[in-house]
Tab-separated table of C-alpha atoms in Angstrom:
chain	number	residue	atom	x	y	z
A	1	MET	CA	0.000	0.000	0.000
A	2	GLY	CA	1.350	3.406	-0.984
A	3	LYS	CA	1.782	6.209	1.490
A	4	LEU	CA	-1.467	8.043	2.108
A	5	SER	CA	-1.709	11.821	2.224
A	6	LEU	CA	-2.936	13.495	5.381
A	7	ASP	CA	-6.142	14.506	3.611
A	8	ARG	CA	-6.816	10.912	2.549
A	9	LYS	CA	-6.158	9.638	6.078
A	10	LEU	CA	-8.570	12.240	7.404
A	11	ALA	CA	-11.245	11.150	4.932
A	12	ILE	CA	-10.879	7.482	5.897
A	13	LEU	CA	-10.570	7.888	9.651
A	14	SER	CA	-13.240	10.540	10.105
A	15	ASP	CA	-15.658	8.367	8.149
A	16	ALA	CA	-14.695	5.341	10.258
A	17	ALA	CA	-15.376	7.361	13.425
A	18	LYS	CA	-19.054	7.850	12.539
A	19	TYR	CA	-19.831	4.612	14.382
A	20	ASP	CA	-18.562	6.122	17.641
A	21	ALA	CA	-21.217	8.190	19.385
A	22	SER	CA	-19.734	11.446	20.664
A	23	CYS	CA	-20.912	14.252	22.873
A	24	ALA	CA	-20.543	17.997	23.200
A	25	SER	CA	-18.421	19.622	25.886
A	26	SER	CA	-21.169	20.013	28.479
A	27	GLY	CA	-19.903	19.291	31.952
A	28	GLY	CA	-16.272	19.897	31.112
A	29	GLN	CA	-13.887	22.036	33.099
A	30	ARG	CA	-14.247	25.708	32.115
A	31	ARG	CA	-11.072	26.838	30.350
A	32	ASP	CA	-10.450	29.612	27.852
A	33	SER	CA	-7.561	31.415	26.247
A	34	ARG	CA	-8.897	34.966	26.349
A	35	ASP	CA	-5.997	35.883	28.619
A	36	GLY	CA	-3.663	35.395	25.650
A	37	LYS	CA	-2.172	32.216	27.037
A	38	GLY	CA	-2.667	28.911	25.297
A	39	ILE	CA	-4.948	27.826	22.484
A	40	GLY	CA	-8.620	26.880	22.445
A	41	SER	CA	-11.487	26.910	24.897
A	42	THR	CA	-14.392	24.825	26.091
A	43	THR	CA	-16.757	27.787	26.397
A	44	GLY	CA	-17.320	31.230	24.973
A	45	SER	CA	-17.615	32.696	21.505
A	46	GLY	CA	-15.724	31.592	18.423
A	47	ILE	CA	-16.699	27.925	18.680
A	48	CYS	CA	-18.229	26.491	15.519
A	49	HIS	CA	-20.800	23.697	15.825
A	50	ALA	CA	-21.415	21.579	12.744
A	51	TYR	CA	-24.184	19.017	12.367
A	52	ALA	CA	-24.194	15.683	10.611
A	53	PRO	CA	-27.090	14.758	8.272
A	54	ASP	CA	-28.666	12.657	11.050
A	55	GLY	CA	-28.686	15.649	13.430
A	56	ARG	CA	-25.736	14.793	15.676
A	57	CYS	CA	-23.565	17.640	16.874
A	58	ILE	CA	-20.059	17.242	15.481
A	59	SER	CA	-18.396	20.310	16.897
A	60	LEU	CA	-15.461	18.122	17.829
A	61	LEU	CA	-12.826	16.828	15.451
A	62	LYS	CA	-14.021	13.236	15.618
A	63	ILE	CA	-11.541	10.721	14.233
A	64	LEU	CA	-10.003	7.330	14.781
A	65	MET	CA	-6.278	7.278	15.366
A	66	THR	CA	-6.321	4.149	13.211
A	67	ASN	CA	-8.885	1.750	11.787
A	68	PHE	CA	-6.420	-1.133	11.839
A	69	CYS	CA	-7.527	-3.591	14.531
A	70	ILE	CA	-6.278	-6.919	15.809
A	71	TYR	CA	-9.754	-7.870	17.106
A	72	ASP	CA	-12.464	-9.552	15.035
A	73	CYS	CA	-15.741	-8.320	16.576
A	74	ALA	CA	-18.520	-9.491	14.256
A	75	TYR	CA	-20.457	-6.192	14.368
A	76	CYS	CA	-17.492	-3.867	13.731
A	77	VAL	CA	-16.693	-2.592	10.257
A	78	ASN	CA	-13.018	-2.186	11.263
A	79	ARG	CA	-12.487	-5.742	12.548
A	80	VAL	CA	-9.365	-7.528	11.353
A	81	SER	CA	-11.230	-9.651	8.794
A	82	SER	CA	-13.102	-6.718	7.245
A	83	ASN	CA	-12.180	-5.592	3.744
A	84	VAL	CA	-11.940	-1.846	4.278
A	85	GLU	CA	-9.305	0.702	3.340
A	86	ARG	CA	-6.939	1.140	6.274
A	87	ALA	CA	-5.123	4.211	7.525
A	88	ARG	CA	-3.236	5.359	10.582
A	89	PHE	CA	-2.395	8.760	11.996
A	90	SER	CA	0.799	9.343	13.893
A	91	PRO	CA	0.318	11.156	17.230
A	92	GLU	CA	1.959	14.234	15.708
A	93	GLU	CA	-0.540	14.261	12.836
A	94	VAL	CA	-3.509	14.140	15.192
A	95	VAL	CA	-2.082	17.055	17.175
A	96	GLN	CA	-1.456	19.019	13.968
A	97	LEU	CA	-4.998	18.445	12.701
A	98	THR	CA	-6.583	19.378	16.026
A	99	LEU	CA	-4.695	22.654	16.274
A	100	GLU	CA	-5.297	23.595	12.624
A	101	PHE	CA	-9.015	22.828	12.795
A	102	TYR	CA	-9.356	24.796	15.990
A	103	ARG	CA	-7.528	27.828	14.611
A	104	ARG	CA	-10.021	27.834	11.727
A	105	ASN	CA	-12.936	27.775	14.193
A	106	TYR	CA	-14.174	24.461	12.829
A	107	ILE	CA	-14.165	22.676	16.184
A	108	GLU	CA	-14.109	23.153	19.929
A	109	GLY	CA	-12.041	20.107	20.706
A	110	LEU	CA	-11.094	16.528	19.923
A	111	PHE	CA	-12.970	13.252	20.111
A	112	LEU	CA	-10.429	10.455	19.655
A	113	SER	CA	-11.037	6.742	19.352
A	114	SER	CA	-9.004	3.981	17.760
A	115	GLY	CA	-8.811	0.427	16.591
A	116	ILE	CA	-6.338	-1.770	18.466
A	117	ILE	CA	-3.007	-2.034	16.693
A	118	ARG	CA	-0.279	-4.381	17.972
A	119	SER	CA	-1.549	-4.273	21.582
A	120	PRO	CA	-3.989	-2.369	23.816
A	121	ASP	CA	-1.088	-0.808	25.750
A	122	GLU	CA	0.687	0.487	22.655
A	123	THR	CA	-2.522	1.950	21.230
A	124	MET	CA	-3.578	3.534	24.520
A	125	GLY	CA	-0.062	4.863	24.989
A	126	ASP	CA	-0.236	6.731	21.680
A	127	MET	CA	-3.648	8.194	22.543
A	128	VAL	CA	-2.340	9.432	25.891
A	129	ARG	CA	0.694	10.890	24.129
A	130	ILE	CA	-1.618	12.902	21.844
A	131	ALA	CA	-3.541	14.345	24.783
A	132	ARG	CA	-0.319	15.084	26.667
A	133	MET	CA	1.222	16.915	23.708
A	134	LEU	CA	-1.896	19.021	23.230
A	135	ARG	CA	-2.077	20.015	26.880
A	136	GLU	CA	1.584	20.366	27.819
A	137	GLU	CA	3.427	21.275	24.626
A	138	HIS	CA	0.720	23.413	22.979
A	139	ASN	CA	-1.223	24.506	26.064
A	140	PHE	CA	-4.458	23.426	24.379
A	141	ARG	CA	-7.449	24.323	26.539
A	142	GLY	CA	-10.187	22.922	24.357
A	143	TYR	CA	-12.272	19.870	25.070
A	144	ILE	CA	-10.773	16.370	24.788
A	145	HIS	CA	-12.796	13.159	24.861
A	146	LEU	CA	-10.836	9.900	24.738
A	147	LYS	CA	-12.352	6.496	24.006
A	148	THR	CA	-10.216	4.386	26.301
A	149	ILE	CA	-9.288	0.730	25.946
A	150	PRO	CA	-10.379	-1.414	28.908
A	151	ASP	CA	-7.620	-4.001	28.311
A	152	ALA	CA	-4.883	-1.359	28.582
A	153	ASP	CA	-2.659	-0.915	31.637
A	154	PRO	CA	-4.691	0.932	34.325
A	155	ALA	CA	-1.794	3.370	34.690
A	156	LEU	CA	-2.338	4.502	31.085
A	157	ILE	CA	-6.053	5.019	31.678
A	158	GLU	CA	-5.240	6.974	34.818
A	159	GLU	CA	-2.873	9.212	32.865
A	160	ALA	CA	-5.496	9.690	30.174
A	161	GLY	CA	-7.888	11.034	32.798
A	162	LEU	CA	-5.428	13.755	33.764
A	163	TYR	CA	-5.487	15.226	30.245
A	164	ALA	CA	-8.966	14.387	28.933
A	165	ASP	CA	-12.184	16.111	29.952
A	166	ARG	CA	-14.160	12.934	29.464
A	167	LEU	CA	-13.270	9.255	29.220
A	168	SER	CA	-15.490	6.585	27.762
A	169	ILE	CA	-15.227	2.814	27.754
A	170	ASN	CA	-17.580	0.900	25.483
A	171	VAL	CA	-19.690	-1.882	26.980
A	172	GLU	CA	-20.234	-2.953	23.346
A	173	LEU	CA	-23.558	-4.854	23.649
A	174	PRO	CA	-26.444	-4.990	26.161
A	175	THR	CA	-25.654	-8.409	27.644
A	176	ASP	CA	-22.556	-10.393	28.582
A	177	ALA	CA	-23.792	-13.308	26.492
A	178	ALA	CA	-23.905	-11.109	23.382
A	179	VAL	CA	-20.381	-9.788	23.981
A	180	THR	CA	-19.082	-13.335	24.454
A	181	ARG	CA	-20.761	-14.465	21.245
A	182	TYR	CA	-19.968	-11.579	18.910
A	183	ALA	CA	-16.779	-10.125	20.461
A	184	PRO	CA	-15.095	-13.154	22.065
A	185	GLU	CA	-11.737	-11.380	22.407
A	186	LYS	CA	-13.309	-8.841	24.775
A	187	SER	CA	-14.133	-9.514	28.403
A	188	PRO	CA	-17.275	-8.021	29.999
A	189	ASP	CA	-15.657	-8.402	33.417
A	190	GLN	CA	-12.582	-6.450	32.317
A	191	ILE	CA	-14.766	-3.732	30.828
A	192	ARG	CA	-16.608	-3.380	34.139
A	193	ARG	CA	-13.363	-3.310	36.121
A	194	ALA	CA	-11.989	-0.529	33.930
A	195	MET	CA	-15.201	1.502	34.282
A	196	ALA	CA	-15.164	0.992	38.043
A	197	ASP	CA	-11.527	2.170	38.200
A	198	VAL	CA	-12.453	5.380	36.381
A	199	ARG	CA	-15.303	6.017	38.802
A	200	VAL	CA	-13.080	5.416	41.837
A	201	LYS	CA	-10.344	7.712	40.513
A	202	ARG	CA	-12.828	10.472	39.730
A	203	GLU	CA	-14.310	10.333	43.208
A	204	ALA	CA	-10.924	10.162	44.912
A	205	ARG	CA	-9.705	13.257	43.070
A	206	LYS	CA	-12.662	15.264	44.356
A	207	GLU	CA	-11.514	14.877	47.955
A	208	LYS	CA	-9.013	17.214	49.575
A	209	SER	CA	-5.673	15.867	50.779
A	210	PHE	CA	-4.368	16.214	54.335
A	211	SER	CA	-2.709	19.467	53.261
A	212	GLY	CA	-6.076	20.868	52.206
A	213	LYS	CA	-5.191	20.869	48.510
A	214	ARG	CA	-7.188	19.016	45.905
A	215	ALA	CA	-5.481	16.546	43.595
A	216	PRO	CA	-5.407	17.351	39.867
A	217	LYS	CA	-8.824	16.817	38.308
A	218	PHE	CA	-9.498	13.467	36.715
A	219	ALA	CA	-11.859	13.390	33.707
A	220	PRO	CA	-13.872	16.344	35.103
A	221	ALA	CA	-16.682	15.854	32.558
A	222	GLY	CA	-17.124	12.283	33.757
A	223	GLN	CA	-17.274	9.027	31.878
A	224	SER	CA	-19.741	7.678	29.352
A	225	THR	CA	-20.227	4.475	27.426
A	226	GLN	CA	-21.612	3.273	24.118
A	227	MET	CA	-23.934	0.362	23.486
A	228	ILE	CA	-24.644	-1.087	20.058
A	229	VAL	CA	-28.340	-1.857	19.638
A	230	GLY	CA	-29.771	-4.292	17.130
A	231	ALA	CA	-26.724	-6.471	16.559
A	232	ASP	CA	-27.788	-9.165	19.026
A	233	GLY	CA	-31.580	-9.014	18.888
A	234	ALA	CA	-31.986	-7.716	22.461
A	235	LYS	CA	-35.358	-6.139	23.249
A	236	ASP	CA	-35.537	-2.474	24.206
A	237	ALA	CA	-36.517	-3.481	27.761
A	238	VAL	CA	-33.240	-5.408	28.106
A	239	ILE	CA	-31.236	-2.533	26.605
A	240	LEU	CA	-32.733	0.043	28.952
A	241	GLN	CA	-32.377	-2.258	31.959
A	242	SER	CA	-28.682	-2.583	31.162
A	243	ALA	CA	-28.406	1.211	30.870
A	244	VAL	CA	-30.079	1.722	34.254
A	245	ARG	CA	-27.525	-0.598	35.881
A	246	LEU	CA	-24.656	1.230	34.181
A	247	TYR	CA	-25.836	4.642	35.374
A	248	SER	CA	-26.220	3.347	38.911
A	249	SER	CA	-22.968	1.382	39.100
A	250	TYR	CA	-20.560	3.811	37.457
A	251	ARG	CA	-22.298	7.213	37.768
A	252	LEU	CA	-22.073	7.717	34.034
A	253	LYS	CA	-22.804	11.038	32.417
A	254	ARG	CA	-24.352	9.329	29.426
A	255	VAL	CA	-25.083	6.015	27.771
A	256	TYR	CA	-24.939	6.341	23.998
A	257	TYR	CA	-27.053	4.045	21.874
A	258	SER	CA	-25.702	3.261	18.422
A	259	ALA	CA	-28.023	1.658	15.876
A	260	PHE	CA	-26.374	-1.327	14.226
A	261	SER	CA	-26.097	-1.391	10.460
A	262	PRO	CA	-25.308	-4.846	9.050
A	263	ILE	CA	-21.865	-5.208	7.534
A	264	PRO	CA	-21.984	-6.900	4.113
A	265	ASP	CA	-19.473	-9.656	4.792
A	266	SER	CA	-20.612	-10.458	8.350
A	267	SER	CA	-24.275	-11.331	7.809
A	268	ALA	CA	-23.647	-15.002	8.540
A	269	ALA	CA	-22.411	-14.181	12.043
A	270	LEU	CA	-25.204	-11.837	13.098
A	271	PRO	CA	-29.000	-11.922	13.224
A	272	LEU	CA	-30.660	-10.242	10.269
A	273	ILE	CA	-31.883	-7.259	12.267
A	274	LYS	CA	-31.473	-3.671	11.161
A	275	PRO	CA	-33.144	-1.243	13.564
A	276	PRO	CA	-33.825	2.149	12.002
A	277	LEU	CA	-32.354	5.307	13.431
A	278	MET	CA	-35.829	5.928	14.847
A	279	ARG	CA	-35.283	3.076	17.301
A	280	GLU	CA	-32.055	4.697	18.450
A	281	HIS	CA	-33.941	7.987	18.817
A	282	ARG	CA	-36.697	6.356	20.907
A	283	LEU	CA	-34.095	4.792	23.209
A	284	TYR	CA	-32.574	8.214	23.842
A	285	GLN	CA	-36.037	9.602	24.633
A	286	ALA	CA	-36.757	6.726	27.015
A	287	ASP	CA	-33.344	7.173	28.642
A	288	TRP	CA	-34.195	10.835	29.243
A	289	LEU	CA	-37.519	9.945	30.861
A	290	LEU	CA	-35.809	7.461	33.184
A	291	ARG	CA	-33.148	9.935	34.270
A	292	PHE	CA	-35.002	13.238	34.510
A	293	TYR	CA	-38.773	12.689	34.417
A	294	GLY	CA	-39.337	10.170	37.193
A	295	PHE	CA	-40.477	7.271	35.037
A	296	ASP	CA	-39.792	3.664	35.996
A	297	LEU	CA	-38.471	1.149	33.509
A	298	ASP	CA	-41.638	-0.952	33.663
A	299	GLU	CA	-43.787	2.070	32.884
A	300	ILE	CA	-41.851	2.861	29.728
A	301	THR	CA	-41.411	-0.640	28.376
A	302	GLY	CA	-44.857	-1.800	29.533
A	303	ALA	CA	-46.626	0.395	26.989
A	304	THR	CA	-46.150	-2.349	24.380
A	305	ALA	CA	-46.569	-6.082	24.650
A	306	ASP	CA	-43.267	-7.221	23.133
A	307	GLY	CA	-40.773	-5.293	25.299
A	308	ASN	CA	-39.837	-2.892	22.490
A	309	LEU	CA	-40.590	0.819	22.309
A	310	ASP	CA	-43.292	2.116	19.997
A	311	LEU	CA	-41.547	3.543	16.933
A	312	GLU	CA	-44.534	5.624	15.817
A	313	VAL	CA	-44.937	7.758	18.950
A	314	ASP	CA	-42.488	8.894	21.605
A	315	PRO	CA	-42.296	6.920	24.892
A	316	LYS	CA	-44.065	9.533	27.027
A	317	LEU	CA	-46.976	9.750	24.613
A	318	ALA	CA	-47.117	5.943	24.364
A	319	TRP	CA	-47.353	5.747	28.171
A	320	ALA	CA	-50.082	8.415	28.319
A	321	LEU	CA	-52.147	6.653	25.654
A	322	ALA	CA	-51.909	3.432	27.666
A	323	ASN	CA	-52.921	5.261	30.879
A	324	ARG	CA	-55.720	7.553	29.758
A	325	HIS	CA	-57.514	7.078	33.076
A	326	LEU	CA	-54.894	9.341	34.715
A	327	PHE	CA	-55.825	12.284	32.492
A	328	PRO	CA	-56.745	15.052	31.928
A	329	VAL	CA	-54.396	16.948	34.248
A	330	ASP	CA	-55.288	20.419	35.521
A	331	VAL	CA	-52.230	22.589	34.802
A	332	ASN	CA	-53.337	25.033	37.495
A	333	ARG	CA	-53.387	22.426	40.259
A	334	ALA	CA	-51.175	19.444	39.371
A	335	ASP	CA	-47.832	18.971	41.115
A	336	ARG	CA	-44.487	18.942	39.327
A	337	ASP	CA	-44.204	15.157	38.991
A	338	THR	CA	-47.650	14.915	37.433
A	339	LEU	CA	-47.007	17.750	34.989
A	340	LEU	CA	-43.754	16.104	33.876
A	341	ARG	CA	-45.785	13.115	32.685
A	342	VAL	CA	-47.971	15.141	30.335
A	343	PRO	CA	-47.030	14.599	26.662
A	344	GLY	CA	-45.751	17.737	24.981
A	345	ILE	CA	-44.732	19.444	28.228
A	346	GLY	CA	-41.017	19.400	29.041
A	347	ALA	CA	-39.104	20.185	32.191
A	348	LYS	CA	-38.494	23.862	31.320
A	349	THR	CA	-42.161	24.403	30.546
A	350	VAL	CA	-43.137	22.740	33.833
A	351	SER	CA	-40.865	25.146	35.732
A	352	ARG	CA	-42.500	28.097	33.944
A	353	VAL	CA	-45.970	26.771	34.739
A	354	LEU	CA	-45.186	26.383	38.443
A	355	SER	CA	-43.646	29.847	38.628
A	356	THR	CA	-46.430	31.671	36.759
A	357	ARG	CA	-49.409	30.065	38.433
A	358	ARG	CA	-48.322	31.463	41.802
A	359	HIS	CA	-49.604	34.811	40.522
A	360	ARG	CA	-52.490	33.894	38.221
A	361	SER	CA	-54.388	31.056	36.616
A	362	LEU	CA	-53.087	29.738	33.323
A	363	ARG	CA	-54.955	29.789	30.034
A	364	TYR	CA	-54.408	27.700	26.911
A	365	ASP	CA	-52.405	30.405	25.131
A	366	ASP	CA	-50.184	30.829	28.180
A	367	LEU	CA	-48.993	27.267	27.740
A	368	ARG	CA	-48.186	27.922	24.096
A	369	ARG	CA	-46.051	30.917	25.038
A	370	MET	CA	-44.282	28.823	27.665
A	371	GLY	CA	-43.127	26.347	25.048
A	372	ALA	CA	-45.633	23.497	25.410
A	373	ASN	CA	-46.289	21.334	22.364
A	374	LEU	CA	-50.050	21.700	22.479
A	375	LYS	CA	-50.638	19.423	19.520
A	376	GLN	CA	-49.597	16.611	21.874
A	377	ALA	CA	-50.654	18.101	25.201
A	378	ARG	CA	-54.181	19.361	24.599
A	379	PRO	CA	-56.024	16.008	24.908
A	380	PHE	CA	-54.318	15.440	28.275
A	381	ILE	CA	-54.775	18.783	30.060
A	382	THR	CA	-57.313	21.258	31.348
A	383	ALA	CA	-56.732	24.982	31.794
A	384	LEU	CA	-58.825	27.991	32.788
A	385	ASP	CA	-60.339	28.204	29.295
A	386	TRP	CA	-59.718	24.693	27.956
A	387	ARG	CA	-61.325	21.284	28.366
A	388	PRO	CA	-60.545	18.338	26.076
A	389	GLY	CA	-64.149	17.093	26.149
A	390	GLY	CA	-64.410	13.501	25.035
A	391	THR	CA	-61.099	13.505	23.177
A	392	LEU	CA	-59.454	11.081	25.604
A	393	ASP	CA	-62.136	8.486	24.899
A	394	ALA	CA	-61.859	8.783	21.124
A	395	ALA	CA	-61.041	5.482	19.417
A	396	ASP	CA	-58.783	7.241	16.921
A	397	LEU	CA	-56.779	9.258	19.468
A	398	ARG	CA	-53.549	7.365	18.805
A	399	ALA	CA	-54.000	7.704	15.064
A	400	ARG	CA	-54.050	11.479	15.439
A	401	PHE	CA	-50.415	11.400	16.567
A	402	THR	CA	-49.059	8.908	14.039
A	403	PRO	CA	-47.947	9.779	10.525
A	404	PRO	CA	-50.465	8.944	7.795
A	405	PRO	CA	-49.722	5.840	5.701
A	406	GLU	CA	-47.859	6.423	2.464
A	407	GLN	CA	-48.169	4.614	-0.832
A	408	LEU	CA	-44.774	3.159	-1.632
A	409	GLN	CA	-43.556	3.239	-5.197
A	410	LEU	CA	-42.870	-0.093	-6.832
A	411	ILE	CA	-40.122	1.249	-9.088
C-alpha cells in the first residue's frame, strides 16, 4: 500500500469514526484562552458547531487514530477480517490536525477513538501521548474526549484522565452473552473493572488531601459508554435495563445508543436485524424519561406487549395513551411530577408553569407561550379556558399522533 496523504487519512478515519457516538463539551472544566495564554477553549464565543445529516452535533474533530484492529468483533466494520481501506495517523498528525481545525474555528475540541493495533497498551499509549502533547506542549485548553481501551494498563487510563475532559469505555452490547458471542476477544468483566476504576479515581480526586489541597482533576466531565443496539436481537426493555444498571454502578454522564447497520461480509455471524435510526432515537427519549422525568423502567417498556418501544410515537406519549384514566391533568393544580408526565410538556415548561401560576391562573395560550407542544398536550390537560371534552375516549386518538400511511412506489 502506498503512502497516504494526510487529507486521505482524514477522509478514511473521520468516516470510520461515525460509528462512535460522541458528545458535546457540556460538563467539562471551564477553560479559555482569552488571557492570551494557550490555544482553544471549552466555552465562549468563536466555537463552531457543525451538524451531521442525522442531526448529531459534530463540533469536535471526531476521528479514529487508526482503523487497523487486531480484534475480530462481528459487528465492527473495522475488525481484522473486514475488507476496508486502512489508515493510521501518527500522534503528531492528530495534534497538527486538532490545532489547525481549531484555529479555523471548525471545532471546539477533539474526540479520539481507535482500533487496536499491535496491543492495547501500545494503542492507549499513543492516545495518551496525543492528549499530553496538546495540553503540555501546545497549552491546548479545548475539550478532549478519549475512548479508552479497557484491556490497557490501568496506569495509562489513569494518565489519560489527567489530560482528557471525558473518558469513555464501550460496553459494546447490552448483555454479557452477546459480547461473548460476537466479540469473544473482549471480556465483559474487564470492561466493568476498567469503568469501576475510572469512577473510583474520579471520586478520589474530588476529595481534599491532608494538606487541604485538591489533587489534579481526573476526567472532570465524567465518563460515558456506548452500546450497540440491534446487533444481538436484544429487546428495548433489556437494553434500557442494562443502561439503568450502568448509570447506577458507574455514575455515568451518558449512555450512547448506536443503531447497528449490518456489515456486508458479516451477515452469517449476526442476526438479520437492522433497527432504524428511529429506534435509536426512541431509546434516547426513554433514557431521558428514566433519568429526569421520574419514570420507571416498567412504565416505559410496559406500553407495548413485546418489550420494544413504539416507533410511531415517543415513549411519554405511548405511556399516556396506555394510561388515559390518569388524564386530563389540571395545569393550574397538578404537582411537578404529574405535569412532567404530560405529553408535549417538558421540564423547562413545567418550571415556567409552576412559577407563573403562583400569581395567576393559566390559560391555553399561556402554555403555548411557555413552550408546550399543544398538539400533543391538549387532549391530556385542562386549563382555565380549555377542556378536552371527550377527546381522551376517542377510538382514533392514537392515530391522530401517528404519521399517515404512504403509498410506496414499486419502481
